[in-house]
Short mmCIF file of N, CA and C in Angstrom, two decimals:
data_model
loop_
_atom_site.label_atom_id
_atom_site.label_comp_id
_atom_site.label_asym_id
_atom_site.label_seq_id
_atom_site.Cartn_x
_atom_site.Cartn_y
_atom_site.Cartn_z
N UNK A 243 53.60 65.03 121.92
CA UNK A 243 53.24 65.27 120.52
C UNK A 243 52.37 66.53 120.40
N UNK A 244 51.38 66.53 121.24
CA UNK A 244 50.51 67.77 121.31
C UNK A 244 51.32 69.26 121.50
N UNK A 245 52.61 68.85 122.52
CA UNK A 245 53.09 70.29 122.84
C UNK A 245 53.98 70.88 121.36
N UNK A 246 54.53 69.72 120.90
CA UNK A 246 55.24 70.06 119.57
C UNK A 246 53.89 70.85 118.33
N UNK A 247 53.33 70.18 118.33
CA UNK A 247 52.23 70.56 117.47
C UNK A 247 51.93 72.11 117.59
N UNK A 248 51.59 72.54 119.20
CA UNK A 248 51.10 74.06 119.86
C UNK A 248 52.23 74.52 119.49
N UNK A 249 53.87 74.14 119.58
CA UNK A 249 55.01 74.93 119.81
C UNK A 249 54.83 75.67 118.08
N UNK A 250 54.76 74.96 117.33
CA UNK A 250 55.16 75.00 115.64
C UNK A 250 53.82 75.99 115.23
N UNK A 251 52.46 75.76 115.80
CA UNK A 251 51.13 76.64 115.59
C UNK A 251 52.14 78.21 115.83
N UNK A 252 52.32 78.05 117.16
CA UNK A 252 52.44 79.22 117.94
C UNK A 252 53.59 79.93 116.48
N UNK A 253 54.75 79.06 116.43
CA UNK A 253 55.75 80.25 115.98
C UNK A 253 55.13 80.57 114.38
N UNK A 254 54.57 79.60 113.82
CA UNK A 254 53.80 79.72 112.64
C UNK A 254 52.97 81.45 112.71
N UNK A 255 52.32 81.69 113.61
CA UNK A 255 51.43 82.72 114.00
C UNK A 255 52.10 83.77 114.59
N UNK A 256 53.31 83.75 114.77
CA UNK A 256 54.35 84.82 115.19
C UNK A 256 55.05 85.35 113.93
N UNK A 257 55.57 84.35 113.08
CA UNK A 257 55.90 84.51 111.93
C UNK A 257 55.09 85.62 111.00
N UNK A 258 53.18 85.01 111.13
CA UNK A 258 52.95 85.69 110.07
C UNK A 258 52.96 87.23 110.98
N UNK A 259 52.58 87.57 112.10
CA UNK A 259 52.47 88.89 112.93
C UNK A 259 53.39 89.53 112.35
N UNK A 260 54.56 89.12 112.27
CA UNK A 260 55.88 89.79 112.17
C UNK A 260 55.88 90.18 110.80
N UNK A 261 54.99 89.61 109.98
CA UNK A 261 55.48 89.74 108.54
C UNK A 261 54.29 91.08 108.12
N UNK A 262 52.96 90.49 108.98
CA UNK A 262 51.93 91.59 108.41
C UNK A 262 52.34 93.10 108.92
N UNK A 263 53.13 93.13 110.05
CA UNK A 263 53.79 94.42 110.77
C UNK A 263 54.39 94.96 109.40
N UNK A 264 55.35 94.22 109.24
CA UNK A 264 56.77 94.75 108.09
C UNK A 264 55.87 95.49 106.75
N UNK A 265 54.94 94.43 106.82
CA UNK A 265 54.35 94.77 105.58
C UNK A 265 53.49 96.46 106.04
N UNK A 266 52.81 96.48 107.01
CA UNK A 266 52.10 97.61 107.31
C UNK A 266 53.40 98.63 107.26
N UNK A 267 54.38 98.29 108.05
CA UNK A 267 55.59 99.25 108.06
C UNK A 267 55.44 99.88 106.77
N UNK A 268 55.62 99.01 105.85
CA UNK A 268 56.31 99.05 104.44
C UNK A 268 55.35 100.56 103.89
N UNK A 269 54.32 99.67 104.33
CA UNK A 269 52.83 100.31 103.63
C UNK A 269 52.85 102.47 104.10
N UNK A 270 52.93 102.16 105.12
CA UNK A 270 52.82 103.31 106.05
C UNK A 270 54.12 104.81 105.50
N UNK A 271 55.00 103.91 105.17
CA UNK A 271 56.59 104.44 104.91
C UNK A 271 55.93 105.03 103.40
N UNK A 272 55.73 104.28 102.24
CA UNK A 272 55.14 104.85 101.02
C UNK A 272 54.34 105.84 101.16
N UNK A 273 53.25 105.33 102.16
CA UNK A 273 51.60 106.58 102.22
C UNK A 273 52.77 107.69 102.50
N UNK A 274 53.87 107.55 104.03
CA UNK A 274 53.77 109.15 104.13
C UNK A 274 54.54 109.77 103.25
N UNK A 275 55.46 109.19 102.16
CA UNK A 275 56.15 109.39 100.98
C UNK A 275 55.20 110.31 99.86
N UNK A 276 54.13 109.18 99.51
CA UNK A 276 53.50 109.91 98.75
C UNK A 276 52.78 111.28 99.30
N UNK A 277 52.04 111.31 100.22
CA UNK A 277 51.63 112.48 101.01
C UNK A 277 52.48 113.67 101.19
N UNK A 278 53.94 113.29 101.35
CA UNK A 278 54.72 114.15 101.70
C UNK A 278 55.26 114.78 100.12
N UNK A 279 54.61 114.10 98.90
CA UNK A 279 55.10 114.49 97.49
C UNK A 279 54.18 115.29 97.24
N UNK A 280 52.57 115.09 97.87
CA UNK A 280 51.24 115.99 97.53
C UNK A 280 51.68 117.10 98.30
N UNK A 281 52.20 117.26 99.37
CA UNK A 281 51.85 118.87 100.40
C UNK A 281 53.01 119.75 99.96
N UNK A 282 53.64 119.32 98.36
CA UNK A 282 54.59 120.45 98.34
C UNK A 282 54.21 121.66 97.71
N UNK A 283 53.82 122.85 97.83
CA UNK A 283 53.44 123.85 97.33
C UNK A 283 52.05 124.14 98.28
N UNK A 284 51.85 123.64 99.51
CA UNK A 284 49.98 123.34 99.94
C UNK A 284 51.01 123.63 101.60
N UNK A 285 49.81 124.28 101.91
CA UNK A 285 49.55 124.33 103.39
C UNK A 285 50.30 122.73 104.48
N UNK A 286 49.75 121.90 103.72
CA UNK A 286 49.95 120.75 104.56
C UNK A 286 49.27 119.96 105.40
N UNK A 287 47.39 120.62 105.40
CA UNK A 287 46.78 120.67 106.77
C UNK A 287 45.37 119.54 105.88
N UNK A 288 45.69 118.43 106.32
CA UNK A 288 44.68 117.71 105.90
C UNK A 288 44.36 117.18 107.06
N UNK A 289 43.38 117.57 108.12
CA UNK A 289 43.35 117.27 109.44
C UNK A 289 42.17 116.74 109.37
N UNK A 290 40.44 117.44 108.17
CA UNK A 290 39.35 117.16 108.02
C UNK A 290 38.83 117.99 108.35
N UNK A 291 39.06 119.27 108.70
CA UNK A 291 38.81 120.21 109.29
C UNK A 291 37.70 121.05 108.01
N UNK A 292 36.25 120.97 107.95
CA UNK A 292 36.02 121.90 107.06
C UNK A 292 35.54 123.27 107.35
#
């Protein structure tokens, strides 16, 4: 009973990994979208460099 219990935790907690990834994916794919809509007419060089 205990190992069923750990088995169902475990994929429960794989599940959400997988989902917060997709979601960061998701996230990451927009930022460089939008970023890549700001550097048109601009250098491009937002490194922090002052």
């Amino acid at each position: 009973r205990m190992v069923k219990m750990v088995t169902m935790m475990m994929v429960i907690v794989v599940i959400m990994i997988m989902e917060i990834i997709i979601i960061l994916k998701i996230v990451t794919i927009l930022m460089m979208m939008i970023n890549e809509d700001d550097k048109q007419g601009e250098g491009g060089n937002d490194d922090g460099d002052n």
